[in-house]
Coordinates of C-alpha atoms and ligand atoms in Angstrom, one line a residue:
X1 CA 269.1 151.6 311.7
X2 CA 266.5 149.9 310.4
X3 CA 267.0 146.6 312.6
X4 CA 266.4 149.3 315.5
X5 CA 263.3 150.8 313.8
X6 CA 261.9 147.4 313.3
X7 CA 262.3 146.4 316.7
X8 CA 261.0 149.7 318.3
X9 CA 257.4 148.9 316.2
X10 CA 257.5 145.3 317.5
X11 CA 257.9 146.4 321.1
X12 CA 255.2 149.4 320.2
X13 CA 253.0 146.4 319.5
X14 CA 254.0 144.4 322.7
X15 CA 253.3 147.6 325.3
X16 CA 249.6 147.9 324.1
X17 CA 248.2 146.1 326.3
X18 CA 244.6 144.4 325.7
X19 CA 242.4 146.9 326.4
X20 CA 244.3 148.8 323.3
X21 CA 243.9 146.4 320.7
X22 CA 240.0 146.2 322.1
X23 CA 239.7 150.5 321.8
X24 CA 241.7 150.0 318.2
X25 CA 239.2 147.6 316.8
X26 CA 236.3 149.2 318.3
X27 CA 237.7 152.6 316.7
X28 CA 238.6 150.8 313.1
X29 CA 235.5 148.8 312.8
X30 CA 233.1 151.7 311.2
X31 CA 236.1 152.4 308.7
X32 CA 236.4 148.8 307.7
X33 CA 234.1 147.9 304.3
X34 CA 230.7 145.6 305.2
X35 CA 232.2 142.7 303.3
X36 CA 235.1 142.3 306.1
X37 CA 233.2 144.2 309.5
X38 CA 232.3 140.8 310.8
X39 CA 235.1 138.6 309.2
X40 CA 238.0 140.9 311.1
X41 CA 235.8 140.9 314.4
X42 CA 235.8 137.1 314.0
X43 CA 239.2 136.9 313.2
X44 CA 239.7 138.9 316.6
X45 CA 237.9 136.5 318.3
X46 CA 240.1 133.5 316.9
X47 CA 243.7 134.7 317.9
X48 CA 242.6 136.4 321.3
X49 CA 245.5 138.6 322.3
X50 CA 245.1 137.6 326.3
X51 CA 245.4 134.0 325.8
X52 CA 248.4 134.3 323.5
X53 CA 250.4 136.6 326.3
X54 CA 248.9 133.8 329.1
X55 CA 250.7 131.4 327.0
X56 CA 253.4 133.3 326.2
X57 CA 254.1 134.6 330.0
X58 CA 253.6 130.8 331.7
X59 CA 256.3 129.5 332.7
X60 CA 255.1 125.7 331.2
X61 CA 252.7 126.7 328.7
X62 CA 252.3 122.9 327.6
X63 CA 250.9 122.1 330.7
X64 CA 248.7 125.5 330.8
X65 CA 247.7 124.1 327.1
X66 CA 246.2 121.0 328.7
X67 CA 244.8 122.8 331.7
X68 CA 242.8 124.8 329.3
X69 CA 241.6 121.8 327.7
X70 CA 243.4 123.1 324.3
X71 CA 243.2 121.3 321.6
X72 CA 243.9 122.2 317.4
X73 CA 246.4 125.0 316.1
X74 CA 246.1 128.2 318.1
X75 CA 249.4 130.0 317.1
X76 CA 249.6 132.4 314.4
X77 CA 253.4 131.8 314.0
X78 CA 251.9 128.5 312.2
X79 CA 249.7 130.5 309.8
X80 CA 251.0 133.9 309.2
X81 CA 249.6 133.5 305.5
X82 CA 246.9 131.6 305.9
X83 CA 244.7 132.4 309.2
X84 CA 242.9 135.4 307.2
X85 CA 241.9 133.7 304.3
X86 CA 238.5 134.6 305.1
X87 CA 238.6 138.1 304.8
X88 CA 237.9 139.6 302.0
X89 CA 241.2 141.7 302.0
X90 CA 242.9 138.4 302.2
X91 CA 243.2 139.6 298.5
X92 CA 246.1 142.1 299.4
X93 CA 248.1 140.6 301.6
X94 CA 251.4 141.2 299.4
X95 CA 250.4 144.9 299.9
X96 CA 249.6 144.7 303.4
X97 CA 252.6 142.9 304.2
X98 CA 254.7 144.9 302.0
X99 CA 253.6 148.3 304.0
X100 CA 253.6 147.1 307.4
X101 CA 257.3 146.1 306.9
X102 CA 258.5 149.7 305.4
X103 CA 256.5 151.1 308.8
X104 CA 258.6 149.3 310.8
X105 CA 261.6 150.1 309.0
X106 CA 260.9 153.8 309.5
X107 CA 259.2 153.5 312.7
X108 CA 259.8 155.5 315.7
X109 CA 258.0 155.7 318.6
X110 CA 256.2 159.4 319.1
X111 CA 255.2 158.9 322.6
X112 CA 251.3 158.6 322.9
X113 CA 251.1 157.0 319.0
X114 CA 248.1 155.5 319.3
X115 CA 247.5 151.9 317.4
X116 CA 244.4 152.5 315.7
X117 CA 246.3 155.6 313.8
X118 CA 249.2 153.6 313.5
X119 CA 247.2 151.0 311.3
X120 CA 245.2 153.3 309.7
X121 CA 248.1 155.1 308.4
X122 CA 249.6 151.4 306.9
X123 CA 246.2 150.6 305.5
X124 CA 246.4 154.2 303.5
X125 CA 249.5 152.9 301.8
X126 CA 248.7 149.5 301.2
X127 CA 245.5 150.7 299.3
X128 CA 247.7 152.9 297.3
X129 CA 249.9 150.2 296.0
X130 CA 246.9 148.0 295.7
X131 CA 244.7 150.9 293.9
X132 CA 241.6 149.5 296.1
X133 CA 240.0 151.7 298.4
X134 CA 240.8 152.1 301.8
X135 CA 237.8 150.4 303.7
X136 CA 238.7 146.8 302.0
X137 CA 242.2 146.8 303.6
X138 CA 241.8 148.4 307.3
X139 CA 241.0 144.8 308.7
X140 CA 243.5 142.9 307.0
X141 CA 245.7 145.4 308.2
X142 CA 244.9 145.4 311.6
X143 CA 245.4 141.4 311.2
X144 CA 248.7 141.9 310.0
X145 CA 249.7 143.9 313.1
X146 CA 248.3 141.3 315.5
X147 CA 250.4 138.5 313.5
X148 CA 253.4 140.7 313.9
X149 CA 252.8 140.6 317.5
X150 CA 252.2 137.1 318.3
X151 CA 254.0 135.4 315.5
X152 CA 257.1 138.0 316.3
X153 CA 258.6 140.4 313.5
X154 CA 261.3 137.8 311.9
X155 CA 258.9 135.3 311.0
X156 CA 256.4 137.7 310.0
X157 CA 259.0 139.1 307.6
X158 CA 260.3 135.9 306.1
X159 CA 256.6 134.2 305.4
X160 CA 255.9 134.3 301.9
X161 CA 253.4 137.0 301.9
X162 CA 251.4 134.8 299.2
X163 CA 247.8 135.3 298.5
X164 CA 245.9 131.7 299.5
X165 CA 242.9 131.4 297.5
X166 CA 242.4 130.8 294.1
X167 CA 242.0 133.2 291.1
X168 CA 238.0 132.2 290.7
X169 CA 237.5 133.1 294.4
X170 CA 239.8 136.2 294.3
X171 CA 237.8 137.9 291.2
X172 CA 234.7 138.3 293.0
X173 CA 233.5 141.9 293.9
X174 CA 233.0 142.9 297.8
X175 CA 229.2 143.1 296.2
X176 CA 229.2 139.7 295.0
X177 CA 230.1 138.0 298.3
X178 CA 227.7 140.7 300.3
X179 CA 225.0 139.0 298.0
X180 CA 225.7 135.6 297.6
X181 CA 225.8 135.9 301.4
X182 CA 222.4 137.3 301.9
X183 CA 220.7 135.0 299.2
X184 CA 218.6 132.4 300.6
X185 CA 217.9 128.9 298.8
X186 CA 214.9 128.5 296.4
X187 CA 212.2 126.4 298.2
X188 CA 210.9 125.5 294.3
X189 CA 207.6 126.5 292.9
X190 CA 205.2 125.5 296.2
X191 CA 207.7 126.3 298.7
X192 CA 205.9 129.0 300.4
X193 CA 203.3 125.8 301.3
X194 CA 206.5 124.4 303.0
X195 CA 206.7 124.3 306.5
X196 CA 209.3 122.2 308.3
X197 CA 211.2 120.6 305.8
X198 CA 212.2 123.7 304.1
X199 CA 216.7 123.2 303.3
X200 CA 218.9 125.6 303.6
X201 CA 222.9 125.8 302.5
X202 CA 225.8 126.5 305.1
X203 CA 228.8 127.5 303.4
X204 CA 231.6 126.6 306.2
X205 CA 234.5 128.0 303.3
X206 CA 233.6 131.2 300.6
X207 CA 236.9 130.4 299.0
X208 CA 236.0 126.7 298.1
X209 CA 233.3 124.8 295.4
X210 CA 231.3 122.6 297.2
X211 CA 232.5 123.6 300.8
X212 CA 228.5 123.4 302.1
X213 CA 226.1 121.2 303.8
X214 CA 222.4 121.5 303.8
X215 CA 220.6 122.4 306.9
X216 CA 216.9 121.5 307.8
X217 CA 215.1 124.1 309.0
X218 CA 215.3 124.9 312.5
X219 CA 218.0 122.2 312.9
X220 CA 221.3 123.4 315.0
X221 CA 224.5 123.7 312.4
X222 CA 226.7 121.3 314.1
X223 CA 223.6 118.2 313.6
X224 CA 223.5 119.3 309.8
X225 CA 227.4 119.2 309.5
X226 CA 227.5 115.7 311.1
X227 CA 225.3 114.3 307.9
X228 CA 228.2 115.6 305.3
X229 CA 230.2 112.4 304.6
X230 CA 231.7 114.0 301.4
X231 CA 235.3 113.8 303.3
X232 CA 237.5 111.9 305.5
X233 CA 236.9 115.0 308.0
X234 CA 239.1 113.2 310.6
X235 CA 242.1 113.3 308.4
X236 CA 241.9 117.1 307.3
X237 CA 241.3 117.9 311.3
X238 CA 242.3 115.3 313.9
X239 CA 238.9 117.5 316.3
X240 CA 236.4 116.3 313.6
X241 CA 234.8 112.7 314.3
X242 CA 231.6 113.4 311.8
X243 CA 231.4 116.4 309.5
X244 CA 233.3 119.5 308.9
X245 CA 232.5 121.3 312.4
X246 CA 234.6 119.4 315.7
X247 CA 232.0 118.6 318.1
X248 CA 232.5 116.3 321.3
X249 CA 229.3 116.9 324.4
X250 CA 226.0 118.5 321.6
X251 CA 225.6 120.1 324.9
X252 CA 227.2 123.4 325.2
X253 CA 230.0 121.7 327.8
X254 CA 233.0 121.3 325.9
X255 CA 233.4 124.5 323.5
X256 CA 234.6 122.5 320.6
X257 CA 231.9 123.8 318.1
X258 CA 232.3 127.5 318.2
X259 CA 231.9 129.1 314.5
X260 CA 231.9 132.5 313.3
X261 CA 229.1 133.7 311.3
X262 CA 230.5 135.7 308.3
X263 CA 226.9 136.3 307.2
X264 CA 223.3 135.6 308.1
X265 CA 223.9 136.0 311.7
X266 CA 220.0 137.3 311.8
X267 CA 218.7 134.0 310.6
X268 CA 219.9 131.8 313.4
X269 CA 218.2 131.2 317.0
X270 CA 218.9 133.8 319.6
X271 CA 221.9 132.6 321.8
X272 CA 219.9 131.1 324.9
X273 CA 221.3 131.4 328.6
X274 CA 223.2 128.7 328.6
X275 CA 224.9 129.1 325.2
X276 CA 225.4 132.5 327.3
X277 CA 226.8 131.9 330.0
X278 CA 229.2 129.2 328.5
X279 CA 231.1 131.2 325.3
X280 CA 231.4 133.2 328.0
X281 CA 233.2 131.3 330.2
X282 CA 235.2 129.2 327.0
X283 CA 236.3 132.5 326.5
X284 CA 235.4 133.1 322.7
X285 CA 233.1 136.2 322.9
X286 CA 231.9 138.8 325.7
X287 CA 228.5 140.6 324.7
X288 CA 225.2 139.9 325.5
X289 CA 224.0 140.8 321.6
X290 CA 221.5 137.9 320.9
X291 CA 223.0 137.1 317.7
X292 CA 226.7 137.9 317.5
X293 CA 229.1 136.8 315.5
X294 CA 230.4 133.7 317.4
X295 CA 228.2 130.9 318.1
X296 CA 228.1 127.5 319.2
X297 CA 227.2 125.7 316.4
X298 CA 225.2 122.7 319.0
X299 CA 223.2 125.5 319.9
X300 CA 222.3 127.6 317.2
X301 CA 219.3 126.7 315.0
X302 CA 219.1 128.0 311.3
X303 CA 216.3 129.2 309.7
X304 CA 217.9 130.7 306.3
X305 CA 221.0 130.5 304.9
X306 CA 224.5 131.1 306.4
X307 CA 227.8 131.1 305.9
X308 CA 230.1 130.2 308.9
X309 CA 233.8 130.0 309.3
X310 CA 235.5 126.9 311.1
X311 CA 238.1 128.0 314.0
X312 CA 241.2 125.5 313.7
X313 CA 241.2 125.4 317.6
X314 CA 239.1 125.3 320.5
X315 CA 239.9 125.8 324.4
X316 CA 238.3 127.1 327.8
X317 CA 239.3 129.6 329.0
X318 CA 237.6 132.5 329.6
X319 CA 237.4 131.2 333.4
X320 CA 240.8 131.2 333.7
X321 CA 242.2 134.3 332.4
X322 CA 239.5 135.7 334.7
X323 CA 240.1 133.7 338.1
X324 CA 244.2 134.8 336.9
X325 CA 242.9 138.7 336.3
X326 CA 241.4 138.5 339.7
X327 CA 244.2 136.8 341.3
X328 CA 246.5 139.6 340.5
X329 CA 244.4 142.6 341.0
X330 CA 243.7 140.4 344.8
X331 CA 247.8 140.4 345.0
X332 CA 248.4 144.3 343.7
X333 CA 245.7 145.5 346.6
X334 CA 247.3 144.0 348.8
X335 CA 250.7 145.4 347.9
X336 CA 249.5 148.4 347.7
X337 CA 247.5 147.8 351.5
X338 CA 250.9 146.7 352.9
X339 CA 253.0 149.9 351.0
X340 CA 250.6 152.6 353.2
X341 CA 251.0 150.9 356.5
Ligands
FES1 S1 229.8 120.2 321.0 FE1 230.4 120.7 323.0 S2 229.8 122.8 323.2 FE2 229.0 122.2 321.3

């Protein structure tokens, strides 16, 4: 019985189609604590839903991969564990996993459930177990339903459900992180005489020591990453020729810089019209909010500290998934034209 329940939630999951997981997110967000409203609209924007069923429904997805210019890790089924460590509920993911699987093994489907419920419910329990309040485990939850959809149910179930950051890192407060986030670095006893070559720190990983560059002011991120040597970048991420963010044209052509900004979103340059127009037609984010939470990091100039978060994958294709929705709505009309005469 429960085999059955579990596969009724699955295909629950697969029938909501995009615009449902939009409405659900839209709906969550208020719920969902400050210290994670960004992080799980970023993750959103990571692990699009319509490009994972493009892939999925292509009949030669490998080639659609290289027509979309693809190149990195896009598929959750590779990081079930791993692809929210930047969210602060990160933290409970042995909850979150552990309620989302008893859901599905009593699930059935009441005929107009609607997902945002559905995950609100989930979230409810998984705080209880985790005796945390609600609000730090609605995104993570939500996350967990996506990966149960695009990584599928049996892999979801047999990952190790492990927490992947260390203790240090997991002991901080949401307040801690909302703070260290909106601090700004001390210019030193005359810095309010300094004009131009006032620095500032990016933080491209909250979970790791050391994991920041410095940034001069009004420089874009992606010119301040390519001055941290500290690594072998290349090695860690086959997309990264200089520094820890992949960049390729400087020119907002390629998409290969695009970063979400966990915090100090406010302190980078309004998105211009070409940094516009082109995330988008990569695909990444559709708003016209001057500073949102995606950015390409050749673009956007800081003035004030950051923290950012590294996408292990970059693509175009915005464009197509358009030109395709087009395409078919062209084809249905005309179905429909030739069904009345
Ligand atoms: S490096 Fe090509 S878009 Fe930024």
């Amino acid at each position: 019985m429960s085999i059955e329940n579990e596969k009724a939630f699955e295909e629950f999951l697969n029938q909501q189609q995009d615009e449902a997981w939009a409405s659900a997110l839209t709906n969550l967000l208020p719920s969902i604590h400050e210290v994670d409203r960004n992080a799980t609209k970023i993750w959103f924007a990571f692990y699009p839903v319509s490009l994972w069923r493009a892939l999925k429904l292509s009949p030669d997805a490998e080639s659609l991969m290289k027509r979309l210019l693809m190149q990195g890790d896009f598929y959750l089924k590779d990081q079930i564990d791993s692809s929210h460590r930047f969210l602060y509920g990160h933290r409970y993911w042995p909850e979150v996993k552990r309620a989302v699987l008893e859901h599905a093994a009593n699930f059935t489907d009441a005929p107009g459930a609607l997902l945002a419920g559905q995950i609100k419910m989930v979230a409810g329990d998984a705080a209880k177990r985790a005796g945390a309040p609600e609000s730090l485990l609605s995104g993570i939850t939500a996350v967990a339903f996506m990966t149960v959809l695009q990584a599928g149910f049996d892999a979801f179930k047999s990952s190790q459900g492990t927490v992947q950051i260390d203790r240090k890192h997991a002991k901080k407060s949401p307040e801690q992180i909302l703070a260290e986030r909106a601090k700004d670095d001390s210019q030193g006893l005359f810095g309010f005489l300094k004009t131009v070559d006032k620095e500032w720190t990016v933080t491209y990983n909250e979970n790791e020591a050391g994991a920041r560059f410095k940034l001069i002011s009004g420089e874009e991120l992606a010119s301040a990453a390519a001055r941290d040597r500290s690594r072998d970048w290349r090695s860690l991420d086959a997309r990264c020729v200089e520094g820890p963010i992949p960049v390729e044209c400087r020119a907002a052509s390629c998409g290969t810089c695009w970063v979400g900004v966990l915090g100090g979103a406010e302190k980078l340059s309004p998105v211009g019209r070409l940094e516009g127009r082109r995330i988008k037609e990569f695909g990444y984010i559709n708003t016209d909010e001057p500073k949102p939470v995606i950015r390409l990091a050749c673009m956007a100039q800081a003035s004030g500290a950051v923290s950012i978060v590294i996408p292990l994958w970059n693509a175009q294709f915005g464009k197509y998934l358009n030109e395709k929705n087009e395409g078919e709505g062209l084809e249905a009309e005309a179905t429909e034209q030739e069904v009345s005469n």
